[in-house]
Amino acid sequence: MARIAVDMDEVIADALGEHIDRYNKNFNARVQRDDLIGRSLRQFVPATVACDVEKLVHTEDFFADLAVFPHAYDVLLKLSDENEIFIATAAMEVPLSFDAKYKWLLKHFPFISPMNFVFCGDKSILHADYLIDDNARHFERFKGTGILFDAPHNQHVTGYRRVKNWLEVAEIFS
Amino acid sequence: MARIAVDMDEVIADALGEHIDRYNKNFNARVQRDDLIGRSLRQFVPATVACDVEKLVHTEDFFADLAVFPHAYDVLLKLSDENEIFIATAAMEVPLSFDAKYKWLLKHFPFISPMNFVFCGDKSILHADYLIDDNARHFERFKGTGILFDAPHNQHVTGYRRVKNWLEVAEIFS
């Protein structure tokens, strides 16, 4: 049995898709996911609106309706039979998100106990065997094994095992 | 340099005092802290009102105005010079508390970065050298050293180093 910590945004919840949608709507733009190779939406947009684009995330409803990543549900359900699954999300960067994130997790991953939700900032505090995350910075001081979940912004990151999707996560633990 | 995880309720924040005050006011009672040796307020009150007493905590404002435990501020301020301090609070049991707890920590412990706040349930997820907590159950699967912070309900607990107050915490790390 392993303990697997799983990030939320960009790993099980499509926060980037929602952010792009809101940006396109608010700024009458046509950004697509593939435009963001190696950079964040904030880094991609004109510098004059970068802060406003960031603010789109800082609303109470942003996290309420995020789509679940393909196969995240069924792979985690299966993995939870023989492993301890924790959801570890960097909620301290967007304090308004606590409540919406909690409800989202209850709704979409009802088989994971809220006792296994962790809202944190610095993920080096996690005691787990694996951390599946799209931000490699969290692996630097993490004592377990980092697994980099593929995202446009991390395309140029090397040095960690990369998974393209949840089916590849399932393969690692099969 | 050590990493010290610190519980919030009954260690730095006087949640029990507030709970007793609200109980006495709502139920026209005169409970005092010393009445609760070896048991929680919920266990002390008549069984017929136990659930209503529990509900007094489940409000958005309960955590907003808690008093800070004596010397918690100055001892943690000093310890933070040479140690990493994380605040780890079992917020998942009272989801309504997220926002109030976050604001309380910012207000009363401004020298601790929000990146070092952890809202969790099962504290065995913490990777730290020490955990200062009034609930010994959190020490059972914790890999570091548990330090039991004295509270009425834990008077009969043995097997862990006990500190009576924050001055005794300071002595341990001096």
mmCIF file of C-alpha atoms in Angstrom:
data_model
loop_
_atom_site.group_PDB
_atom_site.id
_atom_site.type_symbol
_atom_site.label_atom_id
_atom_site.label_comp_id
_atom_site.label_asym_id
_atom_site.label_seq_id
_atom_site.Cartn_x
_atom_site.Cartn_y
_atom_site.Cartn_z
ATOM 1 C CA MET A 1 0.000 0.000 0.000
ATOM 2 C CA ALA A 2 1.328 3.380 -0.988
ATOM 3 C CA ARG A 3 0.217 6.828 0.038
ATOM 4 C CA ILE A 4 -0.444 8.916 -3.046
ATOM 5 C CA ALA A 5 -0.965 12.671 -2.786
ATOM 6 C CA VAL A 6 -2.785 14.185 -5.759
ATOM 7 C CA ASP A 7 -2.883 17.838 -6.729
ATOM 8 C CA MET A 8 -6.253 19.295 -7.705
ATOM 9 C CA ASP A 9 -5.954 22.095 -10.299
ATOM 10 C CA GLU A 10 -4.665 20.834 -13.656
ATOM 11 C CA VAL A 11 -4.513 17.252 -12.385
ATOM 12 C CA ILE A 12 -8.055 16.276 -11.486
ATOM 13 C CA ALA A 13 -9.820 19.621 -12.062
ATOM 14 C CA ASP A 14 -9.625 21.562 -15.320
ATOM 15 C CA ALA A 15 -8.893 24.992 -13.864
ATOM 16 C CA LEU A 16 -6.964 26.102 -16.939
ATOM 17 C CA GLY A 17 -9.897 25.356 -19.241
ATOM 18 C CA GLU A 18 -12.158 27.490 -17.056
ATOM 19 C CA HIS A 19 -9.567 30.257 -16.863
ATOM 20 C CA ILE A 20 -9.155 30.318 -20.652
ATOM 21 C CA ASP A 21 -12.942 30.398 -21.120
ATOM 22 C CA ARG A 22 -13.308 33.318 -18.741
ATOM 23 C CA TYR A 23 -10.402 35.169 -20.324
ATOM 24 C CA ASN A 24 -11.760 34.738 -23.829
ATOM 25 C CA LYS A 25 -15.190 35.885 -22.734
ATOM 26 C CA ASN A 26 -13.985 38.888 -20.720
ATOM 27 C CA PHE A 27 -11.314 40.056 -23.124
ATOM 28 C CA ASN A 28 -12.961 39.042 -26.377
ATOM 29 C CA ALA A 29 -10.012 36.767 -27.165
ATOM 30 C CA ARG A 30 -9.534 33.352 -28.746
ATOM 31 C CA VAL A 31 -6.780 31.735 -26.718
ATOM 32 C CA GLN A 32 -6.520 27.961 -26.924
ATOM 33 C CA ARG A 33 -4.769 25.501 -24.643
ATOM 34 C CA ASP A 34 -2.023 24.872 -27.232
ATOM 35 C CA ASP A 35 -1.081 28.558 -27.216
ATOM 36 C CA LEU A 36 0.234 28.115 -23.694
ATOM 37 C CA ILE A 37 3.146 25.745 -24.262
ATOM 38 C CA GLY A 38 5.802 26.500 -21.656
ATOM 39 C CA ARG A 39 3.950 29.378 -20.051
ATOM 40 C CA SER A 40 0.940 30.252 -17.969
ATOM 41 C CA LEU A 41 -2.059 32.231 -19.219
ATOM 42 C CA ARG A 42 -0.830 35.162 -17.152
ATOM 43 C CA GLN A 43 2.527 35.035 -18.935
ATOM 44 C CA PHE A 44 0.861 34.750 -22.348
ATOM 45 C CA VAL A 45 -1.535 37.688 -22.197
ATOM 46 C CA PRO A 46 -0.459 41.324 -22.725
ATOM 47 C CA ALA A 47 1.423 42.564 -19.632
ATOM 48 C CA THR A 48 -1.074 45.396 -19.227
ATOM 49 C CA VAL A 49 -3.891 42.980 -18.401
ATOM 50 C CA ALA A 50 -1.892 40.267 -16.568
ATOM 51 C CA CYS A 51 -3.190 41.285 -13.146
ATOM 52 C CA ASP A 52 -6.785 41.446 -14.325
ATOM 53 C CA VAL A 53 -6.413 37.999 -15.845
ATOM 54 C CA GLU A 54 -5.099 36.681 -12.533
ATOM 55 C CA LYS A 55 -8.111 38.175 -10.779
ATOM 56 C CA LEU A 56 -10.479 36.034 -12.849
ATOM 57 C CA VAL A 57 -9.457 33.124 -10.616
ATOM 58 C CA HIS A 58 -9.966 35.050 -7.391
ATOM 59 C CA THR A 59 -13.714 34.713 -7.245
ATOM 60 C CA GLU A 60 -15.802 32.472 -5.070
ATOM 61 C CA ASP A 61 -17.442 30.628 -7.937
ATOM 62 C CA PHE A 62 -14.390 29.956 -10.099
ATOM 63 C CA PHE A 63 -13.703 26.557 -8.545
ATOM 64 C CA ALA A 64 -17.329 25.469 -8.272
ATOM 65 C CA ASP A 65 -17.912 24.149 -11.755
ATOM 66 C CA LEU A 66 -14.555 22.895 -12.988
ATOM 67 C CA ALA A 67 -14.652 19.865 -15.245
ATOM 68 C CA VAL A 68 -13.086 16.631 -14.004
ATOM 69 C CA PHE A 69 -10.072 15.432 -16.007
ATOM 70 C CA PRO A 70 -10.746 12.332 -18.124
ATOM 71 C CA HIS A 71 -10.397 9.048 -16.201
ATOM 72 C CA ALA A 72 -9.388 10.800 -12.962
ATOM 73 C CA TYR A 73 -12.487 9.429 -11.244
ATOM 74 C CA ASP A 74 -12.202 5.793 -12.263
ATOM 75 C CA VAL A 75 -8.433 5.547 -11.873
ATOM 76 C CA LEU A 76 -8.506 7.105 -8.386
ATOM 77 C CA LEU A 77 -11.470 4.937 -7.408
ATOM 78 C CA LYS A 78 -9.497 1.834 -8.361
ATOM 79 C CA LEU A 79 -6.277 3.054 -6.750
ATOM 80 C CA SER A 80 -8.108 3.819 -3.507
ATOM 81 C CA ASP A 81 -8.746 0.091 -3.013
ATOM 82 C CA GLU A 82 -5.151 -0.603 -2.175
ATOM 83 C CA ASN A 83 -3.633 2.802 -1.522
ATOM 84 C CA GLU A 84 -4.224 5.832 0.639
ATOM 85 C CA ILE A 85 -5.276 8.743 -1.570
ATOM 86 C CA PHE A 86 -4.886 12.324 -0.331
ATOM 87 C CA ILE A 87 -5.914 15.386 -2.320
ATOM 88 C CA ALA A 88 -3.394 18.160 -1.712
ATOM 89 C CA THR A 89 -4.262 21.520 -3.178
ATOM 90 C CA ALA A 90 -2.393 24.805 -2.911
ATOM 91 C CA ALA A 91 -5.490 26.623 -1.694
ATOM 92 C CA MET A 92 -3.602 29.239 0.306
ATOM 93 C CA GLU A 93 -2.815 31.143 -2.887
ATOM 94 C CA VAL A 94 -6.535 31.730 -3.450
ATOM 95 C CA PRO A 95 -8.107 31.811 0.025
ATOM 96 C CA LEU A 96 -11.561 32.475 -1.399
ATOM 97 C CA SER A 97 -11.418 29.006 -2.916
ATOM 98 C CA PHE A 98 -11.603 26.930 0.277
ATOM 99 C CA ASP A 99 -15.303 26.343 0.376
ATOM 100 C CA ALA A 100 -15.785 25.800 -3.354
ATOM 101 C CA LYS A 101 -12.866 23.358 -3.518
ATOM 102 C CA TYR A 102 -14.190 21.401 -0.571
ATOM 103 C CA LYS A 103 -17.641 21.089 -2.130
ATOM 104 C CA TRP A 104 -16.189 20.218 -5.543
ATOM 105 C CA LEU A 105 -14.178 17.368 -4.046
ATOM 106 C CA LEU A 106 -17.184 16.026 -2.109
ATOM 107 C CA LYS A 107 -19.300 16.121 -5.255
ATOM 108 C CA HIS A 108 -16.878 14.626 -7.753
ATOM 109 C CA PHE A 109 -14.809 12.276 -5.568
ATOM 110 C CA PRO A 110 -17.263 11.076 -2.920
ATOM 111 C CA PHE A 111 -15.165 7.993 -2.205
ATOM 112 C CA ILE A 112 -12.315 10.108 -0.827
ATOM 113 C CA SER A 113 -12.843 11.078 2.811
ATOM 114 C CA PRO A 114 -12.632 14.801 3.624
ATOM 115 C CA MET A 115 -10.146 13.696 6.296
ATOM 116 C CA ASN A 116 -7.840 13.117 3.311
ATOM 117 C CA PHE A 117 -8.196 16.615 1.849
ATOM 118 C CA VAL A 118 -5.220 18.897 2.468
ATOM 119 C CA PHE A 119 -5.400 22.627 1.760
ATOM 120 C CA CYS A 120 -1.889 23.933 1.963
ATOM 121 C CA GLY A 121 0.703 26.191 0.378
ATOM 122 C CA ASP A 122 4.180 24.697 0.648
ATOM 123 C CA LYS A 123 3.687 21.038 -0.324
ATOM 124 C CA SER A 124 6.975 19.923 1.252
ATOM 125 C CA ILE A 125 4.829 19.500 4.368
ATOM 126 C CA LEU A 126 3.254 16.388 2.779
ATOM 127 C CA HIS A 127 4.281 12.990 4.041
ATOM 128 C CA ALA A 128 3.489 10.701 1.137
ATOM 129 C CA ASP A 129 5.183 8.188 -1.138
ATOM 130 C CA TYR A 130 4.081 9.917 -4.335
ATOM 131 C CA LEU A 131 2.923 13.366 -5.325
ATOM 132 C CA ILE A 132 1.150 13.763 -8.665
ATOM 133 C CA ASP A 133 1.345 17.432 -9.575
ATOM 134 C CA ASP A 134 1.645 19.681 -12.628
ATOM 135 C CA ASN A 135 3.993 22.096 -10.785
ATOM 136 C CA ALA A 136 7.488 20.647 -10.488
ATOM 137 C CA ARG A 137 8.432 23.252 -7.876
ATOM 138 C CA HIS A 138 6.500 21.192 -5.342
ATOM 139 C CA PHE A 139 8.862 18.252 -5.923
ATOM 140 C CA GLU A 140 12.019 20.098 -4.941
ATOM 141 C CA ARG A 141 11.721 19.569 -1.179
ATOM 142 C CA PHE A 142 9.223 16.673 -1.319
ATOM 143 C CA LYS A 143 10.687 13.510 0.211
ATOM 144 C CA GLY A 144 8.704 11.038 -1.877
ATOM 145 C CA THR A 145 8.593 10.555 -5.641
ATOM 146 C CA GLY A 146 7.228 13.344 -7.782
ATOM 147 C CA ILE A 147 5.147 12.456 -10.835
ATOM 148 C CA LEU A 148 4.716 15.360 -13.230
ATOM 149 C CA PHE A 149 1.219 15.580 -14.679
ATOM 150 C CA ASP A 150 1.434 16.913 -18.213
ATOM 151 C CA ALA A 151 0.189 20.475 -18.714
ATOM 152 C CA PRO A 152 0.916 23.104 -21.351
ATOM 153 C CA HIS A 153 2.922 25.263 -18.946
ATOM 154 C CA ASN A 154 5.293 22.442 -17.924
ATOM 155 C CA GLN A 155 6.259 21.187 -21.399
ATOM 156 C CA HIS A 156 9.874 22.265 -20.980
ATOM 157 C CA VAL A 157 10.312 20.795 -17.501
ATOM 158 C CA THR A 158 12.624 17.797 -17.275
ATOM 159 C CA GLY A 159 13.987 15.640 -14.474
ATOM 160 C CA TYR A 160 10.745 14.013 -13.351
ATOM 161 C CA ARG A 161 8.646 11.134 -14.553
ATOM 162 C CA ARG A 162 5.917 12.624 -16.726
ATOM 163 C CA VAL A 163 2.418 11.228 -17.224
ATOM 164 C CA LYS A 164 0.278 12.459 -20.104
ATOM 165 C CA ASN A 165 -3.051 11.524 -18.543
ATOM 166 C CA TRP A 166 -4.771 9.383 -15.911
ATOM 167 C CA LEU A 167 -4.452 6.173 -17.915
ATOM 168 C CA GLU A 168 -0.694 6.556 -17.642
ATOM 169 C CA VAL A 169 -1.050 7.070 -13.885
ATOM 170 C CA ALA A 170 -2.948 3.783 -13.720
ATOM 171 C CA GLU A 171 -0.102 2.042 -15.549
ATOM 172 C CA ILE A 172 2.467 3.216 -12.998
ATOM 173 C CA PHE A 173 0.559 1.675 -10.129
ATOM 174 C CA SER A 174 -0.661 -1.468 -11.933
ATOM 175 C CA MET B 1 16.697 23.872 12.096
ATOM 176 C CA ALA B 2 13.634 21.817 12.852
ATOM 177 C CA ARG B 3 10.240 21.817 11.253
ATOM 178 C CA ILE B 4 7.559 22.280 13.898
ATOM 179 C CA ALA B 5 3.893 21.732 13.096
ATOM 180 C CA VAL B 6 1.512 23.429 15.513
ATOM 181 C CA ASP B 7 -2.158 22.671 15.997
ATOM 182 C CA MET B 8 -4.541 25.613 16.222
ATOM 183 C CA ASP B 9 -7.571 24.892 18.463
ATOM 184 C CA GLU B 10 -6.594 24.432 22.127
ATOM 185 C CA VAL B 11 -2.930 25.089 21.345
ATOM 186 C CA ILE B 12 -2.724 28.623 20.007
ATOM 187 C CA ALA B 13 -6.446 29.495 19.863
ATOM 188 C CA ASP B 14 -8.777 29.181 22.849
ATOM 189 C CA ALA B 15 -11.642 27.382 21.124
ATOM 190 C CA LEU B 16 -12.729 25.635 24.311
ATOM 191 C CA GLY B 17 -13.107 28.925 26.162
ATOM 192 C CA GLU B 18 -15.343 30.246 23.414
ATOM 193 C CA HIS B 19 -17.331 26.996 23.311
ATOM 194 C CA ILE B 20 -17.901 27.080 27.080
ATOM 195 C CA ASP B 21 -18.976 30.740 26.902
ATOM 196 C CA ARG B 22 -21.466 30.002 24.141
ATOM 197 C CA TYR B 23 -22.780 26.933 25.952
ATOM 198 C CA ASN B 24 -23.268 28.796 29.217
ATOM 199 C CA LYS B 25 -25.035 31.626 27.427
ATOM 200 C CA ASN B 26 -27.279 29.422 25.294
ATOM 201 C CA PHE B 27 -28.131 26.864 27.943
ATOM 202 C CA ASN B 28 -28.085 29.130 30.988
ATOM 203 C CA ALA B 29 -25.318 27.016 32.518
ATOM 204 C CA ARG B 30 -22.176 27.668 34.570
ATOM 205 C CA VAL B 31 -19.639 25.203 33.217
ATOM 206 C CA GLN B 32 -15.998 25.995 33.925
ATOM 207 C CA ARG B 33 -12.849 24.687 32.276
ATOM 208 C CA ASP B 34 -11.990 22.560 35.326
ATOM 209 C CA ASP B 35 -15.273 20.675 35.031
ATOM 210 C CA LEU B 36 -13.964 19.085 31.854
ATOM 211 C CA ILE B 37 -11.082 17.001 33.173
ATOM 212 C CA GLY B 38 -10.744 13.931 30.975
ATOM 213 C CA ARG B 39 -13.684 14.741 28.740
ATOM 214 C CA SER B 40 -14.919 17.121 26.093
ATOM 215 C CA LEU B 41 -17.740 19.601 26.599
ATOM 216 C CA ARG B 42 -19.917 17.401 24.417
ATOM 217 C CA GLN B 43 -19.254 14.451 26.717
ATOM 218 C CA PHE B 44 -19.946 16.549 29.816
ATOM 219 C CA VAL B 45 -23.321 18.033 28.922
ATOM 220 C CA PRO B 46 -26.614 16.104 29.168
ATOM 221 C CA ALA B 47 -26.857 13.607 26.301
ATOM 222 C CA THR B 48 -30.107 15.190 25.156
ATOM 223 C CA VAL B 49 -28.343 18.414 24.166
ATOM 224 C CA ALA B 50 -24.963 16.986 23.032
ATOM 225 C CA CYS B 51 -25.699 17.518 19.342
ATOM 226 C CA ASP B 52 -26.931 21.068 19.889
ATOM 227 C CA VAL B 53 -23.773 21.817 21.858
ATOM 228 C CA GLU B 54 -21.661 20.489 19.004
ATOM 229 C CA LYS B 55 -23.543 22.738 16.604
ATOM 230 C CA LEU B 56 -22.420 25.847 18.491
ATOM 231 C CA VAL B 57 -19.017 25.342 16.834
ATOM 232 C CA HIS B 58 -20.462 24.901 13.354
ATOM 233 C CA THR B 59 -21.044 28.555 12.653
ATOM 234 C CA GLU B 60 -19.065 30.874 10.446
ATOM 235 C CA ASP B 61 -18.179 33.300 13.221
ATOM 236 C CA PHE B 62 -17.115 30.832 15.908
ATOM 237 C CA PHE B 63 -13.457 30.894 14.914
ATOM 238 C CA ALA B 64 -13.271 34.603 14.178
ATOM 239 C CA ASP B 65 -12.714 35.970 17.674
ATOM 240 C CA LEU B 66 -10.895 33.253 19.575
ATOM 241 C CA ALA B 67 -8.386 34.445 22.164
ATOM 242 C CA VAL B 68 -4.710 33.650 21.605
ATOM 243 C CA PHE B 69 -3.142 31.341 24.208
ATOM 244 C CA PRO B 70 -0.699 33.101 26.551
ATOM 245 C CA HIS B 71 2.836 33.394 25.133
ATOM 246 C CA ALA B 72 1.941 31.558 21.907
ATOM 247 C CA TYR B 73 2.762 34.667 19.881
ATOM 248 C CA ASP B 74 6.151 35.512 21.393
ATOM 249 C CA VAL B 75 7.374 31.920 21.648
ATOM 250 C CA LEU B 76 6.426 31.137 18.046
ATOM 251 C CA LEU B 77 7.924 34.424 16.867
ATOM 252 C CA LYS B 78 11.228 33.501 18.499
ATOM 253 C CA LEU B 79 11.115 29.887 17.303
ATOM 254 C CA SER B 80 10.457 31.023 13.735
ATOM 255 C CA ASP B 81 13.938 32.581 13.611
ATOM 256 C CA GLU B 82 15.634 29.222 13.472
ATOM 257 C CA ASN B 83 12.856 26.778 12.650
ATOM 258 C CA GLU B 84 10.177 26.246 10.059
ATOM 259 C CA ILE B 85 6.786 26.751 11.684
ATOM 260 C CA PHE B 86 3.655 25.256 10.091
ATOM 261 C CA ILE B 87 0.154 25.667 11.496
ATOM 262 C CA ALA B 88 -1.777 22.436 10.961
ATOM 263 C CA THR B 89 -5.438 22.546 11.830
ATOM 264 C CA ALA B 90 -8.077 19.857 11.463
ATOM 265 C CA ALA B 91 -10.359 22.171 9.539
ATOM 266 C CA MET B 92 -12.089 19.406 7.560
ATOM 267 C CA GLU B 93 -14.225 18.555 10.594
ATOM 268 C CA VAL B 94 -15.804 22.024 10.459
ATOM 269 C CA PRO B 95 -15.701 23.074 6.791
ATOM 270 C CA LEU B 96 -17.411 26.373 7.540
ATOM 271 C CA SER B 97 -14.314 27.350 9.488
ATOM 272 C CA PHE B 98 -11.854 27.673 6.586
ATOM 273 C CA ASP B 99 -12.198 31.355 5.959
ATOM 274 C CA ALA B 100 -12.401 32.435 9.604
ATOM 275 C CA LYS B 101 -9.389 30.317 10.544
ATOM 276 C CA TYR B 102 -7.358 31.745 7.675
ATOM 277 C CA LYS B 103 -8.163 35.314 8.676
ATOM 278 C CA TRP B 104 -7.533 34.599 12.367
ATOM 279 C CA LEU B 105 -4.065 33.255 11.579
ATOM 280 C CA LEU B 106 -3.218 36.241 9.360
ATOM 281 C CA LYS B 107 -4.340 38.630 12.079
ATOM 282 C CA HIS B 108 -2.718 37.023 15.105
ATOM 283 C CA PHE B 109 0.389 35.396 13.604
ATOM 284 C CA PRO B 110 1.367 37.733 10.755
ATOM 285 C CA PHE B 111 4.953 36.470 10.791
ATOM 286 C CA ILE B 112 3.856 33.006 9.637
ATOM 287 C CA SER B 113 3.391 32.796 5.884
ATOM 288 C CA PRO B 114 0.022 31.496 4.644
ATOM 289 C CA MET B 115 2.125 29.098 2.586
ATOM 290 C CA ASN B 116 2.765 27.407 5.943
ATOM 291 C CA PHE B 117 -0.904 26.996 6.871
ATOM 292 C CA VAL B 118 -2.249 23.464 6.472
ATOM 293 C CA PHE B 119 -5.973 22.725 6.676
ATOM 294 C CA CYS B 120 -6.321 18.981 6.894
ATOM 295 C CA GLY B 121 -8.100 16.112 8.587
ATOM 296 C CA ASP B 122 -5.759 13.159 9.077
ATOM 297 C CA LYS B 123 -2.548 14.721 10.403
ATOM 298 C CA SER B 124 -0.414 11.696 9.550
ATOM 299 C CA ILE B 125 -0.032 13.465 6.194
ATOM 300 C CA LEU B 126 2.294 15.999 7.876
ATOM 301 C CA HIS B 127 6.002 15.768 7.226
ATOM 302 C CA ALA B 128 7.524 17.512 10.222
ATOM 303 C CA ASP B 129 9.961 16.859 13.044
ATOM 304 C CA TYR B 130 7.527 17.842 15.778
ATOM 305 C CA LEU B 131 3.782 18.148 16.126
ATOM 306 C CA ILE B 132 2.421 20.164 19.062
ATOM 307 C CA ASP B 133 -1.194 19.097 19.528
ATOM 308 C CA ASP B 134 -3.757 18.583 22.283
ATOM 309 C CA ASN B 135 -5.182 15.471 20.574
ATOM 310 C CA ALA B 136 -2.893 12.490 21.016
ATOM 311 C CA ARG B 137 -4.730 10.554 18.291
ATOM 312 C CA HIS B 138 -2.815 12.636 15.763
ATOM 313 C CA PHE B 139 0.474 11.244 17.079
ATOM 314 C CA GLU B 140 -0.352 7.607 16.396
ATOM 315 C CA ARG B 141 0.709 7.568 12.738
ATOM 316 C CA PHE B 142 2.835 10.735 12.837
ATOM 317 C CA LYS B 143 6.471 9.996 11.968
ATOM 318 C CA GLY B 144 8.000 12.846 13.990
ATOM 319 C CA THR B 145 7.816 13.540 17.722
ATOM 320 C CA GLY B 146 4.457 14.358 19.246
ATOM 321 C CA ILE B 147 4.302 16.977 22.010
ATOM 322 C CA LEU B 148 1.025 16.901 23.913
ATOM 323 C CA PHE B 149 -0.296 20.357 24.740
ATOM 324 C CA ASP B 150 -2.069 20.232 28.068
ATOM 325 C CA ALA B 151 -5.863 20.530 27.915
ATOM 326 C CA PRO B 152 -8.628 19.463 30.282
ATOM 327 C CA HIS B 153 -9.806 16.666 27.979
ATOM 328 C CA ASN B 154 -6.350 15.028 27.710
ATOM 329 C CA GLN B 155 -5.490 14.881 31.438
ATOM 330 C CA HIS B 156 -5.559 11.094 31.485
ATOM 331 C CA VAL B 157 -3.486 10.630 28.328
ATOM 332 C CA THR B 158 -0.008 9.212 28.857
ATOM 333 C CA GLY B 159 2.846 8.125 26.619
ATOM 334 C CA TYR B 160 3.795 11.519 25.178
ATOM 335 C CA ARG B 161 5.819 14.451 26.381
ATOM 336 C CA ARG B 162 3.369 16.941 27.865
ATOM 337 C CA VAL B 163 3.747 20.711 27.956
ATOM 338 C CA LYS B 164 1.597 22.782 30.282
ATOM 339 C CA ASN B 165 1.921 26.018 28.329
ATOM 340 C CA TRP B 166 3.973 27.903 25.725
ATOM 341 C CA LEU B 167 6.786 28.722 28.141
ATOM 342 C CA GLU B 168 7.391 24.987 28.441
ATOM 343 C CA VAL B 169 7.420 24.713 24.644
ATOM 344 C CA ALA B 170 10.120 27.396 24.586
ATOM 345 C CA GLU B 171 12.201 25.374 27.051
ATOM 346 C CA ILE B 172 12.121 22.277 24.831
ATOM 347 C CA PHE B 173 13.590 24.158 21.901
ATOM 348 C CA SER B 174 15.995 26.402 23.857
#
